[in-house]
Short mmCIF file of C-alpha atoms in Angstrom, two decimals:
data_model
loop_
_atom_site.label_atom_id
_atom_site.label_comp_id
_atom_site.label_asym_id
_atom_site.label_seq_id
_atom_site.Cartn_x
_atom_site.Cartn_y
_atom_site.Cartn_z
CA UNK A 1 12.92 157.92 70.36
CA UNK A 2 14.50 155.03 67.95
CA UNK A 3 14.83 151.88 70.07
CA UNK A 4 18.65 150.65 70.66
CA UNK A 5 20.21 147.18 69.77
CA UNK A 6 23.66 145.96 71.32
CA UNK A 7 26.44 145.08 69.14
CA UNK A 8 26.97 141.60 70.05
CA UNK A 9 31.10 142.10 70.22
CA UNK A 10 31.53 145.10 71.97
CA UNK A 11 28.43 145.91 73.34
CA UNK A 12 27.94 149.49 72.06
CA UNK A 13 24.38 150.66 71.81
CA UNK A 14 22.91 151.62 68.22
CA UNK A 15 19.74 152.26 65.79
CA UNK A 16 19.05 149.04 63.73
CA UNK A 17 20.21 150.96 60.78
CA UNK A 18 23.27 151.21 61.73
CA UNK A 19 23.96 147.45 63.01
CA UNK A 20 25.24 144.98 60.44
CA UNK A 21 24.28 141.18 60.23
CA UNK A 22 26.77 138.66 59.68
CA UNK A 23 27.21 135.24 60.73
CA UNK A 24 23.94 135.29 63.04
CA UNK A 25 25.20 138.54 64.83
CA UNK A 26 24.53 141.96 65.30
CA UNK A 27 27.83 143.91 64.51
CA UNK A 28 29.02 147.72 64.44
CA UNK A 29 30.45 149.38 61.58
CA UNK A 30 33.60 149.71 63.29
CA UNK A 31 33.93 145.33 64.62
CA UNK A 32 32.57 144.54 61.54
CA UNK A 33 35.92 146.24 60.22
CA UNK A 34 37.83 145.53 62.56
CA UNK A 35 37.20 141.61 63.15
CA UNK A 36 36.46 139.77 59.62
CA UNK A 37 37.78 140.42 56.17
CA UNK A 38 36.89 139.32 52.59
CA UNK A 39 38.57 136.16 50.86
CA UNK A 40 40.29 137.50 48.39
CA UNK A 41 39.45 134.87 45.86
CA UNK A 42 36.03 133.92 46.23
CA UNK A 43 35.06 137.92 47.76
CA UNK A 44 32.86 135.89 50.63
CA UNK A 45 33.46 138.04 54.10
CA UNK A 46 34.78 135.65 56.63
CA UNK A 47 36.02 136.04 60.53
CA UNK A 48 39.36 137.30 60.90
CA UNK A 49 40.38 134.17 63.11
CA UNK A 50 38.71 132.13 60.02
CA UNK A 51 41.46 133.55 57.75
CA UNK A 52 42.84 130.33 55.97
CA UNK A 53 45.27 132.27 54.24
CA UNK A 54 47.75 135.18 55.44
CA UNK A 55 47.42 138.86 56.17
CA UNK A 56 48.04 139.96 52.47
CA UNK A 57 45.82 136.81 51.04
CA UNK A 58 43.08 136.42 53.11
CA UNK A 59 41.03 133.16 52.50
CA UNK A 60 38.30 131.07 53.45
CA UNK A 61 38.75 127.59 54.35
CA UNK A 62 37.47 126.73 50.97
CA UNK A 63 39.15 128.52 48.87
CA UNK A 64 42.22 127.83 50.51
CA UNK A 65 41.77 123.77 49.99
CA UNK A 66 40.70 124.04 46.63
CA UNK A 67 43.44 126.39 45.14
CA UNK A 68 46.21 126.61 47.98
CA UNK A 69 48.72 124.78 49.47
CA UNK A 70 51.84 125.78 52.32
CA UNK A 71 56.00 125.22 51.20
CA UNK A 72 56.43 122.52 53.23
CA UNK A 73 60.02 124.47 54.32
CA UNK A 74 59.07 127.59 55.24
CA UNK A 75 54.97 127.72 55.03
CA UNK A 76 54.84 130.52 53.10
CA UNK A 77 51.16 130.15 51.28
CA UNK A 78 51.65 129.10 47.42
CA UNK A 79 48.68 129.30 44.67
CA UNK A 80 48.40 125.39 43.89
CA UNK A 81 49.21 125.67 40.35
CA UNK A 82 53.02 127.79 41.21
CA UNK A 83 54.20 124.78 43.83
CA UNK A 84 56.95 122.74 42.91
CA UNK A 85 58.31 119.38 43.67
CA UNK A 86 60.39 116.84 43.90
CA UNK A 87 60.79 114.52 41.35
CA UNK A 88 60.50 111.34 43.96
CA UNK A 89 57.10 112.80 45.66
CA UNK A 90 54.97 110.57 43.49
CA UNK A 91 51.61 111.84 45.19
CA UNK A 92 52.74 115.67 45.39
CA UNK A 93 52.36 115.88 49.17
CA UNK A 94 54.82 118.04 49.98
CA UNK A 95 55.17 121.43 47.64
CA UNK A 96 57.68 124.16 47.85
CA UNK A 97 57.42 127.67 46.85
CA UNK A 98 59.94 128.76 44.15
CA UNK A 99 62.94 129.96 46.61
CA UNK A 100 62.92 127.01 48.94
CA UNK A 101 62.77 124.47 45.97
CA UNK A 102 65.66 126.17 44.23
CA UNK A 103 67.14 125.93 47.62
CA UNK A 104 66.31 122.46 47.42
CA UNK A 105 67.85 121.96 44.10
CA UNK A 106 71.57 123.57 45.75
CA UNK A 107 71.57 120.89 48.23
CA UNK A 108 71.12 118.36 45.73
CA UNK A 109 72.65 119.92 42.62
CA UNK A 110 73.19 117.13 40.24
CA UNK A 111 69.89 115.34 39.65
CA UNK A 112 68.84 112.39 37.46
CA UNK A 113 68.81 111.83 33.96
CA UNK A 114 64.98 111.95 33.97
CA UNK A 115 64.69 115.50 35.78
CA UNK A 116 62.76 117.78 34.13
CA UNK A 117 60.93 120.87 36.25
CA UNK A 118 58.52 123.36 35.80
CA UNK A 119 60.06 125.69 33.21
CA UNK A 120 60.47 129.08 34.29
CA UNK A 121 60.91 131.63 31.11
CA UNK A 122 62.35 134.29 31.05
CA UNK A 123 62.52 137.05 28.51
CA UNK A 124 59.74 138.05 25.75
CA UNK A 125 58.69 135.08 23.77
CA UNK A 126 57.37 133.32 21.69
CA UNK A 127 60.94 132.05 21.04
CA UNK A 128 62.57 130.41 23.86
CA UNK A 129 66.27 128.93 23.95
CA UNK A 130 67.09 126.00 25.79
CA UNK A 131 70.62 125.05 26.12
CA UNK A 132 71.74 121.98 27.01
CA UNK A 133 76.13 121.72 27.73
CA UNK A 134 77.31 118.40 28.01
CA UNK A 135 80.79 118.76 30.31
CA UNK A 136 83.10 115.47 30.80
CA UNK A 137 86.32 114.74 31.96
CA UNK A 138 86.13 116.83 35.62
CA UNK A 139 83.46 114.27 37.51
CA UNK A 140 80.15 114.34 38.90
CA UNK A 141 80.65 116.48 41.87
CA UNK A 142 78.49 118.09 43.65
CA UNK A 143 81.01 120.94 45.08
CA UNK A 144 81.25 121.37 40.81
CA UNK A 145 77.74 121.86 40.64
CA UNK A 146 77.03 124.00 43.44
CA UNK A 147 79.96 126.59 42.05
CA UNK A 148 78.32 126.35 38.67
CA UNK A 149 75.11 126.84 39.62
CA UNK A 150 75.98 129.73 42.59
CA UNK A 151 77.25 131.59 38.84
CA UNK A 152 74.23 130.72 36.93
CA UNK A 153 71.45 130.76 39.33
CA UNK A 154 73.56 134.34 40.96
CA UNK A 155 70.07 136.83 39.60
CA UNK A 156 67.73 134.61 38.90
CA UNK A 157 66.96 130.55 38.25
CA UNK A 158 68.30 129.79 35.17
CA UNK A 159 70.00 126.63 34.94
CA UNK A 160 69.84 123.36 36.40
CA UNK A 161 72.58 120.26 36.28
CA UNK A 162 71.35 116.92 35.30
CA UNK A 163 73.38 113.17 35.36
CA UNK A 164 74.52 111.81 31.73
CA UNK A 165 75.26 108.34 31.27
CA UNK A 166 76.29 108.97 27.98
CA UNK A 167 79.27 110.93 29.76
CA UNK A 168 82.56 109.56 31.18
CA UNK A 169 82.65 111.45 34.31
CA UNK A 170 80.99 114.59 33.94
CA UNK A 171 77.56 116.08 34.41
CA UNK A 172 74.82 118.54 31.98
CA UNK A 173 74.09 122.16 32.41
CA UNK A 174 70.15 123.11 31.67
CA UNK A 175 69.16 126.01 30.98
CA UNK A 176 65.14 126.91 31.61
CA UNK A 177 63.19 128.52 28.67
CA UNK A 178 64.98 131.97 27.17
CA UNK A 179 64.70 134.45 24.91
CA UNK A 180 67.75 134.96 23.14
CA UNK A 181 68.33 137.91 24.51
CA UNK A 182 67.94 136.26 27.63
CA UNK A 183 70.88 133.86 26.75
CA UNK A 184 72.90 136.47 24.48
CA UNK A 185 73.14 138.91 27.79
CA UNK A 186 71.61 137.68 31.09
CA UNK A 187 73.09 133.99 31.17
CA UNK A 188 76.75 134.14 32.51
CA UNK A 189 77.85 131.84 29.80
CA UNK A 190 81.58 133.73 30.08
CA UNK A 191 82.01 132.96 33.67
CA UNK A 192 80.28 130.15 33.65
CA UNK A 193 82.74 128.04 31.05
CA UNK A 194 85.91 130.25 32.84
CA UNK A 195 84.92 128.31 36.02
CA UNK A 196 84.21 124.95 34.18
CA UNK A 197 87.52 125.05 32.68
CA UNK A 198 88.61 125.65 36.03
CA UNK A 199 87.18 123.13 37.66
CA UNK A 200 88.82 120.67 35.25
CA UNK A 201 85.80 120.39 32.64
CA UNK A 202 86.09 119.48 29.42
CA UNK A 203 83.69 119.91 26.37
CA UNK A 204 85.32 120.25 23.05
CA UNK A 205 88.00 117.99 24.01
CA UNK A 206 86.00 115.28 25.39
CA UNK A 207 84.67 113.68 22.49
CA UNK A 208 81.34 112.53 24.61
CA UNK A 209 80.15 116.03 24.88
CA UNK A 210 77.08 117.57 22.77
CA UNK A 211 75.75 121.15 22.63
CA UNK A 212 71.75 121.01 22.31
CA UNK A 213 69.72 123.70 21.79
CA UNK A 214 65.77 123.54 22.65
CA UNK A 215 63.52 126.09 20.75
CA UNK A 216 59.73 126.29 21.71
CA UNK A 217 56.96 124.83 18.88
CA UNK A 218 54.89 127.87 19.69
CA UNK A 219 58.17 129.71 17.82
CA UNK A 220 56.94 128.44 14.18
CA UNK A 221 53.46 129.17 14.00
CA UNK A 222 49.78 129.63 16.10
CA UNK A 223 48.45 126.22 14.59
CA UNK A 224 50.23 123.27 14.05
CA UNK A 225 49.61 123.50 10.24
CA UNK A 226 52.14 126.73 10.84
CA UNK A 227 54.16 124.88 13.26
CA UNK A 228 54.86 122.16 10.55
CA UNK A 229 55.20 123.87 7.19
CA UNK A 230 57.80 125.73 9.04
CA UNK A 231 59.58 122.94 10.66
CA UNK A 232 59.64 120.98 7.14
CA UNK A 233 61.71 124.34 6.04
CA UNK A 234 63.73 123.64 9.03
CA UNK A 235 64.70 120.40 8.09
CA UNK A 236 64.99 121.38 4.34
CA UNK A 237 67.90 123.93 5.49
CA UNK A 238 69.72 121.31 7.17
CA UNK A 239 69.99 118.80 4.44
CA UNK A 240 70.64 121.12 1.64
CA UNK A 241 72.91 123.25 3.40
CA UNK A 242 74.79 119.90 5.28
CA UNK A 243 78.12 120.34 4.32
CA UNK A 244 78.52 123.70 5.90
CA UNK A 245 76.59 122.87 8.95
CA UNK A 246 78.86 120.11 9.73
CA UNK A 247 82.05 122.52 9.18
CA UNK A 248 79.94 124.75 11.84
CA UNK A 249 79.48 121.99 14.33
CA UNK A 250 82.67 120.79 14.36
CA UNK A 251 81.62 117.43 14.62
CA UNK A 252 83.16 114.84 12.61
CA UNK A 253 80.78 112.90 10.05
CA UNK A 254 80.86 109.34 12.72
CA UNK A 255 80.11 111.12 15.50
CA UNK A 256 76.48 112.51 13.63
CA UNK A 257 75.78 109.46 12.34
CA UNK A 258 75.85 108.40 15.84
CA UNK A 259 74.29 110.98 17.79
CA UNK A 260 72.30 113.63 15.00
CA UNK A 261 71.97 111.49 11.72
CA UNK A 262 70.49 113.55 9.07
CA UNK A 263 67.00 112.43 7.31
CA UNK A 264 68.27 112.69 3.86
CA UNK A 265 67.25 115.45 1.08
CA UNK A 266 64.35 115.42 -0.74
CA UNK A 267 63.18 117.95 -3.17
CA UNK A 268 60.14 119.26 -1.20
CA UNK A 269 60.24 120.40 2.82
CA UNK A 270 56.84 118.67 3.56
CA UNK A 271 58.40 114.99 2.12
CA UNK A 272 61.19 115.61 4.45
CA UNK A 273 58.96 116.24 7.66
CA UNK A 274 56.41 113.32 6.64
CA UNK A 275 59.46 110.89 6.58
CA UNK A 276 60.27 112.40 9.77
CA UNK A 277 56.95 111.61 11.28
CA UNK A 278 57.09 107.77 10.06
CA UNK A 279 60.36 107.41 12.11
CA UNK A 280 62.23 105.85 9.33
CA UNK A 281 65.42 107.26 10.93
CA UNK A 282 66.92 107.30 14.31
CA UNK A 283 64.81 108.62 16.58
CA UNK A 284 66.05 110.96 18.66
CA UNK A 285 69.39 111.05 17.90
CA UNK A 286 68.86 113.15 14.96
CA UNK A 287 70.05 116.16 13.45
CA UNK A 288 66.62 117.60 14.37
CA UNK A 289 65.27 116.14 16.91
CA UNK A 290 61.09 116.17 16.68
CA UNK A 291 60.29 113.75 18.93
CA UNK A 292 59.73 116.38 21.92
CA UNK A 293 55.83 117.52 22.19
CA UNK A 294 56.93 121.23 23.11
CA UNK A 295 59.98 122.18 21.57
CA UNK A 296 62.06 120.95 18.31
CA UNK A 297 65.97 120.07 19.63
CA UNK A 298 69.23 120.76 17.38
CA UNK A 299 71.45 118.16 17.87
CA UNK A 300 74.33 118.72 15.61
CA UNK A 301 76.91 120.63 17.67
CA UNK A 302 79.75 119.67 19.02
CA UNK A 303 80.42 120.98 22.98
CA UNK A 304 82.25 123.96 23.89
CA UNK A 305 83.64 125.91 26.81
CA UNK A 306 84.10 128.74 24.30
CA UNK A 307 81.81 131.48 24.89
CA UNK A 308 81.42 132.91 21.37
CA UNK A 309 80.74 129.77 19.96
CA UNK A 310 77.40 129.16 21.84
CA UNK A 311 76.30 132.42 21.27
CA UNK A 312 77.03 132.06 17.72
CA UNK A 313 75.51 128.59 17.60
CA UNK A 314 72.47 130.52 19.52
CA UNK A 315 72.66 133.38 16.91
CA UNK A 316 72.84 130.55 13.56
CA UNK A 317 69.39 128.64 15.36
CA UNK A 318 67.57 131.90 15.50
CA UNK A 319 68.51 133.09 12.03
CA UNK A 320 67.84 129.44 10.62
CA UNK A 321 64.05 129.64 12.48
CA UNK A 322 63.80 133.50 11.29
CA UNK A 323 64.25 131.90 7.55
CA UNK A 324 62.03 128.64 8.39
CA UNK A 325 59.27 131.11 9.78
CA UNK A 326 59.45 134.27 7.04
CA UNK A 327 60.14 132.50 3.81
CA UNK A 328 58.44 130.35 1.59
CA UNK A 329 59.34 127.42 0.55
CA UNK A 330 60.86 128.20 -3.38
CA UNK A 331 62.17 131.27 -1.83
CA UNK A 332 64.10 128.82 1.05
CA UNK A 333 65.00 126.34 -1.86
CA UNK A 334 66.10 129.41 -3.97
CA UNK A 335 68.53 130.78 -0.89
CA UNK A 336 72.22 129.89 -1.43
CA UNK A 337 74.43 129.46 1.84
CA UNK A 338 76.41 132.73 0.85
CA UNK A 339 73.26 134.29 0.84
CA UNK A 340 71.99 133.26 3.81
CA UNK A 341 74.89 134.41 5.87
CA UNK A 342 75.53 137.69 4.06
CA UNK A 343 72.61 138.61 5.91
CA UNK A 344 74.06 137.50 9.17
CA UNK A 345 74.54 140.83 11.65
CA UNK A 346 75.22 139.45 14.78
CA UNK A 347 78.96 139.70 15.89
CA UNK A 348 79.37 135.87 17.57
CA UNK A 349 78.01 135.06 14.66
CA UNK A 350 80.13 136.56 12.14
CA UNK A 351 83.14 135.99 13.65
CA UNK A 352 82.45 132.07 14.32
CA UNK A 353 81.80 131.59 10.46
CA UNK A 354 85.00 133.97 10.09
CA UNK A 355 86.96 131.40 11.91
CA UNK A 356 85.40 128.20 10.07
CA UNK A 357 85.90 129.83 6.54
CA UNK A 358 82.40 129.63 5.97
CA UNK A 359 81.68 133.67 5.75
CA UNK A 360 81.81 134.79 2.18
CA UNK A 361 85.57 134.57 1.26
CA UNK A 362 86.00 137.49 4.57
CA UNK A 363 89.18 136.94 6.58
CA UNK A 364 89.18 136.39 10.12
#
């Protein structure tokens, strides 16, 4: 007869082969089961009442210290690397998860100039839109920003409102990182300037207000050699094609010598991107800004509270990258502007350049 061993939990008598040893004890199949658990990052088995993490994410103490934190708001466990916070925790001591710090952000809605989150994209990359709308004339509110933002933010987080000082009395929507087809169909840019206009807003009109469009580095290339033969093209477009970008901007030739001077043509893209780099211009208030480690910022356009023109200001960026990216650089030099928007599809797009005259002799 096999001798007997106690489980040291519940006290049921069994061979040795059928005992388990954890921790020092003697366990059953069925308290081994029933009272500890594997971390599910590290795979160690712990006790149950060790569990560091939560019923879904079990952890050990370890793993939890090293790669975990709690929302300070409403505990829920966050991997350390997804927390957010505020711009004024200097030492990151107390994180939120993603719905209590865009909670966060509605009781504070308007934040300073220097703001600048995590980015949350959205949409299939590697090109991603960001949209900055300067809006003046209806004040820095924060009832304003909340009904803004309650439109924006209504499906998912998509826009954030920043302080200008560069504004009279008015405030700047942010949008995170999207796809175009992101900003073409899931931003609320319709409702969103209805309400602005609503609200007393002003963009056109005021003549403080800029629209700025971010568009990811990663967009021109997988190495910066890419990155920058592309970008030169970029800058190439502008200056040889000036006249009729300036007719799109609807900015007057003061206000871009103020806010988005141009670099000046030269006959090759790469001399135009090298003078660029030496900063013989004006920094960031350029035409194209470069200055920005992670994106390259379009400066040039005027404000607007009219739908179709962002998303044909949108739609002229992406076709302007699509030519930077696919051509060459003859073949860009070679392109005349009738060319270049003969090929235009989009229908913001060709009925913006309809209504500036600048669509190959087509009435509006």
């Amino acid at each position: 007869m096999k001798e007997l061993y106690t489980c040291e939990l519940c006290g049921a008598s069994l061979p040795t082969e059928q005992l388990y040893h954890f921790d020092g004890q003697e366990l059953c199949a069925q308290c081994l089961d029933n009272h500890t658990l594997f971390c599910s990052y590290c795979g160690e088995r712990i006790w149950e009442s060790d569990n560091a993490g939560t019923t879904d994410t079990p952890l050990c103490q370890d793993c939890f210290d090293d790669h975990y934190v709690r929302c300070c708001r409403c505990g829920a466990l966050v991997r350390e690397t997804g927390a957010y916070y505020e711009e004024s925790d200097e030492f990151d001591e107390r994180p939120y998860c993603l719905d209590c710090f865009h909670t966060l952000s509605r009781d504070k809605p308007i934040h300073d100039y220097y703001y600048k989150p995590e980015p949350i994209f959205q949409g299939e990359g590697p090109r991603f839109f960001g949209v900055e709308l300067e809006l003046d004339q209806g004040g820095e509110d924060p009832d304003s920003a909340r009904a803004l933002l309650d439109i924006a933010n209504a499906g998912y987080p998509l826009m954030y409102i920043k302080h200008d000082g560069s504004l009279d009395d008015g405030l700047e929507l942010v949008t995170h990182p999207l796809s175009l087809e992101w900003q073409l169909h899931a931003m609320p840019w319709e409702e969103l300037c209805r309400k602005a206009l609503s609200l007393g807003y002003r963009s056109h009109r005021a003549s403080t207000c800029g629209l700025h469009i971010h568009v990811s580095r990663t967009a021109f290339g997988n190495t910066q050699q890419e990155q920058d033969q592309a970008i030169a093209r970029v800058l190439y477009f502008f200056e040889k094609h000036w006249e009729e970008l300036l007719k799109f901007s609807r900015r007057t030739q003061r206000q871009l010598e103020r806010w988005a001077a141009r670099y000046g043509y030269k006959e090759h893209p790469m001399d135009i991107l090298d003078f660029a780099k030496k900063g013989y211009h004006g920094g960031r208030y350029t035409c194209v800004n470069l200055q920005n480690p992670d994106t390259v910022e379009f400066r040039m356009f005027r404000g607007t509270l009219k739908t179709n023109t962002i998303l044909a200001t949108l739609e002229l960026i992406d076709r302007i990258c699509d030519a930077a990216v696919h051509l060459s650089d003859e073949e860009l030099k070679g392109m005349a502007w009738t060319t270049f928007v003969s090929g235009c599809q989009q229908p913001e797009l060709v009925q913006y350049l309809k209504e500036r005259r600048l669509y190959v002799n087509e009435p509006v």
